[in-house]
Short mmCIF file of C-alpha atoms in Angstrom, two decimals:
data_model
loop_
_atom_site.label_atom_id
_atom_site.label_comp_id
_atom_site.label_asym_id
_atom_site.label_seq_id
_atom_site.Cartn_x
_atom_site.Cartn_y
_atom_site.Cartn_z
CA MET A 1 78.65 24.23 7.90
CA GLU A 2 78.03 27.11 5.98
CA ASP A 3 74.58 27.34 6.33
CA PHE A 4 74.62 26.67 10.10
CA GLN A 5 76.83 29.35 10.22
CA ILE A 6 74.48 31.76 8.31
CA GLY A 7 71.54 30.37 10.47
CA GLN A 8 72.98 31.01 13.67
CA ASP A 9 73.99 34.86 12.13
CA LEU A 10 70.77 35.40 11.65
CA LEU A 11 69.08 34.37 14.87
CA TYR A 12 71.42 36.07 17.12
CA SER A 13 71.95 39.54 14.80
CA PRO A 14 70.74 42.82 16.56
CA LYS A 15 69.96 44.30 13.56
CA ASP A 16 67.60 41.39 12.18
CA ASP A 17 66.15 40.31 15.45
CA VAL A 18 65.07 44.72 15.95
CA GLU A 19 63.85 43.72 12.45
CA PHE A 20 61.82 41.03 12.94
CA THR A 21 60.46 41.67 16.20
CA ILE A 22 59.31 45.32 14.76
CA VAL A 23 57.15 43.17 12.11
CA ARG A 24 55.89 40.40 14.42
CA GLU A 25 54.78 42.81 17.01
CA SER A 26 52.89 45.02 14.24
CA ILE A 27 51.40 42.06 12.85
CA ARG A 28 50.52 40.93 16.07
CA ARG A 29 48.64 43.91 17.25
CA LYS A 30 46.79 44.09 14.11
CA LEU A 31 45.76 40.24 14.81
CA LYS A 32 44.32 41.47 18.13
CA ILE A 33 41.73 44.01 16.89
CA ILE A 34 39.99 41.09 15.45
CA CYS A 35 40.84 38.28 17.21
CA ASP A 36 39.80 36.80 20.93
CA GLU A 37 43.62 35.73 21.13
CA VAL A 38 46.23 35.77 19.10
CA VAL A 39 49.26 33.23 20.22
CA VAL A 40 52.57 33.48 18.59
CA GLU A 41 54.57 29.99 18.01
CA PRO A 42 57.82 30.15 17.99
CA THR A 43 58.25 33.62 19.11
CA LYS A 44 61.22 33.33 17.02
CA GLY A 45 62.27 30.88 14.38
CA LEU A 46 64.59 30.05 11.24
CA ARG A 47 63.23 28.50 8.26
CA LYS A 48 65.16 27.16 5.65
CA LEU A 49 64.58 27.00 2.03
CA PRO A 50 66.82 26.21 -0.93
CA ARG A 51 68.57 29.84 -1.27
CA VAL A 52 67.91 31.92 1.82
CA GLN A 53 67.21 31.35 5.30
CA HIS A 54 64.60 33.73 6.90
CA LEU A 55 63.14 34.09 10.41
CA CYS A 56 59.67 33.10 11.21
CA ALA A 57 56.84 33.17 13.40
CA GLN A 58 53.76 31.95 12.99
CA LEU A 59 50.34 34.01 14.51
CA PHE A 60 46.99 32.03 14.90
CA GLY A 61 43.92 33.38 16.27
CA ARG A 62 40.24 33.06 16.21
CA LEU A 63 38.04 35.77 14.88
CA ARG A 64 35.98 38.01 17.06
CA ARG A 65 33.55 39.19 14.65
CA GLU A 66 31.73 38.12 11.09
CA ASP A 67 34.17 40.57 8.86
CA ASP A 68 34.61 39.61 5.01
CA GLU A 69 38.00 38.20 4.10
CA PHE A 70 38.94 41.15 2.28
CA ASP A 71 38.53 43.29 5.57
CA ILE A 72 40.46 41.23 7.51
CA LEU A 73 43.52 41.29 4.73
CA ALA A 74 42.63 44.87 4.40
CA SER A 75 43.47 45.67 8.27
CA LEU A 76 46.66 43.31 8.04
CA HIS A 77 48.23 44.86 4.87
CA PRO A 78 50.31 46.54 4.16
CA SER A 79 53.38 45.12 6.24
CA PRO A 80 56.00 47.03 8.18
CA ALA A 81 58.25 44.93 6.14
CA VAL A 82 57.48 46.52 3.39
CA CYS A 83 56.28 49.80 3.83
CA GLY A 84 58.16 51.05 7.48
CA LEU A 85 56.88 52.44 10.69
CA PRO A 86 54.54 54.35 11.61
CA THR A 87 52.45 52.59 8.60
CA GLU A 88 50.86 55.93 7.71
CA GLU A 89 53.57 58.14 7.67
CA ALA A 90 55.88 55.48 5.72
CA ARG A 91 53.31 54.85 3.10
CA GLN A 92 53.11 58.77 2.10
CA LEU A 93 56.98 59.02 2.26
CA ILE A 94 56.97 56.39 -0.14
CA GLU A 95 54.60 57.92 -2.28
CA GLU A 96 56.36 61.13 -2.52
CA GLN A 97 59.57 59.62 -3.02
CA GLU A 98 59.19 56.38 -5.39
CA MET A 99 58.94 57.29 -9.05
CA PHE A 100 56.74 54.26 -9.63
CA ASP A 101 53.97 52.37 -8.50
CA ARG A 102 54.64 49.19 -6.51
CA GLY A 103 52.15 47.36 -8.41
CA MET A 104 52.01 43.75 -7.14
CA TYR A 105 55.09 44.54 -4.79
CA ALA A 106 54.53 43.77 -1.47
CA GLY A 107 50.75 42.51 -1.31
CA PRO A 108 48.95 39.50 -0.37
CA VAL A 109 49.94 36.28 -1.62
CA GLY A 110 47.66 33.02 -0.20
CA TRP A 111 44.45 31.29 -0.54
CA PHE A 112 41.12 30.88 1.24
CA GLY A 113 39.42 27.32 1.75
CA GLY A 114 36.17 26.79 4.13
CA MET A 115 37.00 28.13 7.60
CA GLU A 116 40.69 28.47 6.71
CA SER A 117 43.27 30.65 5.05
CA GLU A 118 46.68 31.76 5.09
CA PHE A 119 48.91 34.23 3.35
CA ALA A 120 52.27 35.73 3.06
CA VAL A 121 53.63 38.86 1.60
CA GLY A 122 55.20 39.01 -1.74
CA ILE A 123 58.28 40.55 -1.14
CA ARG A 124 60.66 39.14 -3.52
CA SER A 125 58.94 38.78 -6.96
CA ALA A 126 59.25 39.00 -10.44
CA LEU A 127 56.70 40.34 -13.05
CA VAL A 128 57.46 39.06 -16.76
CA ALA A 129 55.96 40.92 -19.64
CA GLN A 130 54.59 38.02 -22.09
CA LYS A 131 54.99 40.38 -25.07
CA ASP A 132 58.42 41.58 -25.02
CA PHE A 133 59.63 39.61 -21.67
CA ASN A 134 61.09 43.00 -19.91
CA THR A 135 61.16 41.91 -16.30
CA LEU A 136 60.44 44.08 -13.27
CA ILE A 137 62.19 42.58 -10.04
CA TYR A 138 61.01 43.84 -6.63
CA SER A 139 63.00 43.44 -3.69
CA GLY A 140 63.96 44.91 -0.28
CA ALA A 141 65.95 45.30 2.61
CA GLY A 142 64.91 46.34 6.21
CA ILE A 143 66.86 49.78 7.53
CA VAL A 144 66.45 50.04 11.11
CA LYS A 145 69.15 51.26 13.70
CA GLY A 146 72.52 49.67 13.26
CA THR A 147 71.92 49.03 9.57
CA ASN A 148 74.94 48.70 7.60
CA PRO A 149 74.48 50.05 4.11
CA SER A 150 77.14 47.69 2.44
CA SER A 151 75.32 44.80 3.78
CA GLU A 152 72.11 45.74 2.77
CA TRP A 153 72.97 45.95 -0.70
CA GLU A 154 74.75 43.17 -0.70
CA GLU A 155 71.72 41.20 0.54
CA LEU A 156 69.68 42.82 -2.31
CA ASP A 157 71.94 41.94 -4.62
CA LEU A 158 71.63 38.13 -3.15
CA LYS A 159 67.96 38.42 -3.42
CA THR A 160 67.65 39.48 -7.08
CA SER A 161 70.09 37.36 -8.59
CA GLN A 162 68.25 34.44 -8.28
CA PHE A 163 65.93 36.01 -10.59
CA THR A 164 68.54 37.14 -13.12
CA LYS A 165 69.93 33.44 -12.83
CA ILE A 166 66.91 32.06 -14.13
CA LEU A 167 65.88 34.33 -16.49
CA GLN A 168 69.66 33.83 -18.09
CA GLN A 169 69.25 30.04 -18.17
CA HIS A 170 65.35 29.74 -19.60
CA GLU A 171 65.56 32.71 -22.10
CA PRO A 172 69.04 33.23 -22.65
CA GLN A 173 69.33 35.51 -25.87
CA VAL A 174 66.19 37.47 -25.22
CA CYS A 175 67.58 37.93 -21.01
CA SER A 176 71.22 38.90 -22.49
CA ARG A 177 69.76 41.49 -24.35
CA GLU A 178 67.03 42.51 -22.30
CA LEU A 179 69.30 43.09 -18.65
CA LYS A 180 71.75 45.03 -20.51
CA ASN A 181 69.10 47.97 -21.36
CA ALA A 182 66.71 46.78 -18.17
CA SER A 183 66.73 48.95 -14.92
CA ILE A 184 66.15 46.58 -11.82
CA THR A 185 64.18 48.58 -9.43
CA ILE A 186 65.41 47.78 -6.20
CA ILE A 187 62.96 48.72 -3.21
CA ASN A 188 63.97 49.55 0.09
CA ASP A 189 61.17 48.11 2.48
#
């Protein structure tokens, strides 16, 4: 029952609807530049995963011209979900304010094959150094009108907690020592 209520809260939250609509429409506009027609199905749905639920929509389009797949990817990224709008101004602000390079965080993750491809944005991610097991955990929260800062912090805590639990289970000696000294970087996207 709790899972159902969480899903309903997400589907009908005005704040989450604004955040989702901004991202979906931004990507749809970007696709219209390179595709003849863009179809959005469903306009808003709920995707349930073992530990999280997301608002989702699939966008389909047939390419208008023969662009290189890397050019297409470049035109679609970064997602406004991780940098904000207007994109260029947001990217500049991020570069000025953040004290580190985001590296792989929020980049495209996916595949090309034959005449198809599928990509997602690597928002919740962890980078583990093989040598010393130092770990950078990346996550973010959407800040829009109506955002409750306490709720966003709780959301970030929930998102990063899955990584810390896994790290503690698989390398308890290293993780318990490293987590005390590690700084977990939380990125507001």
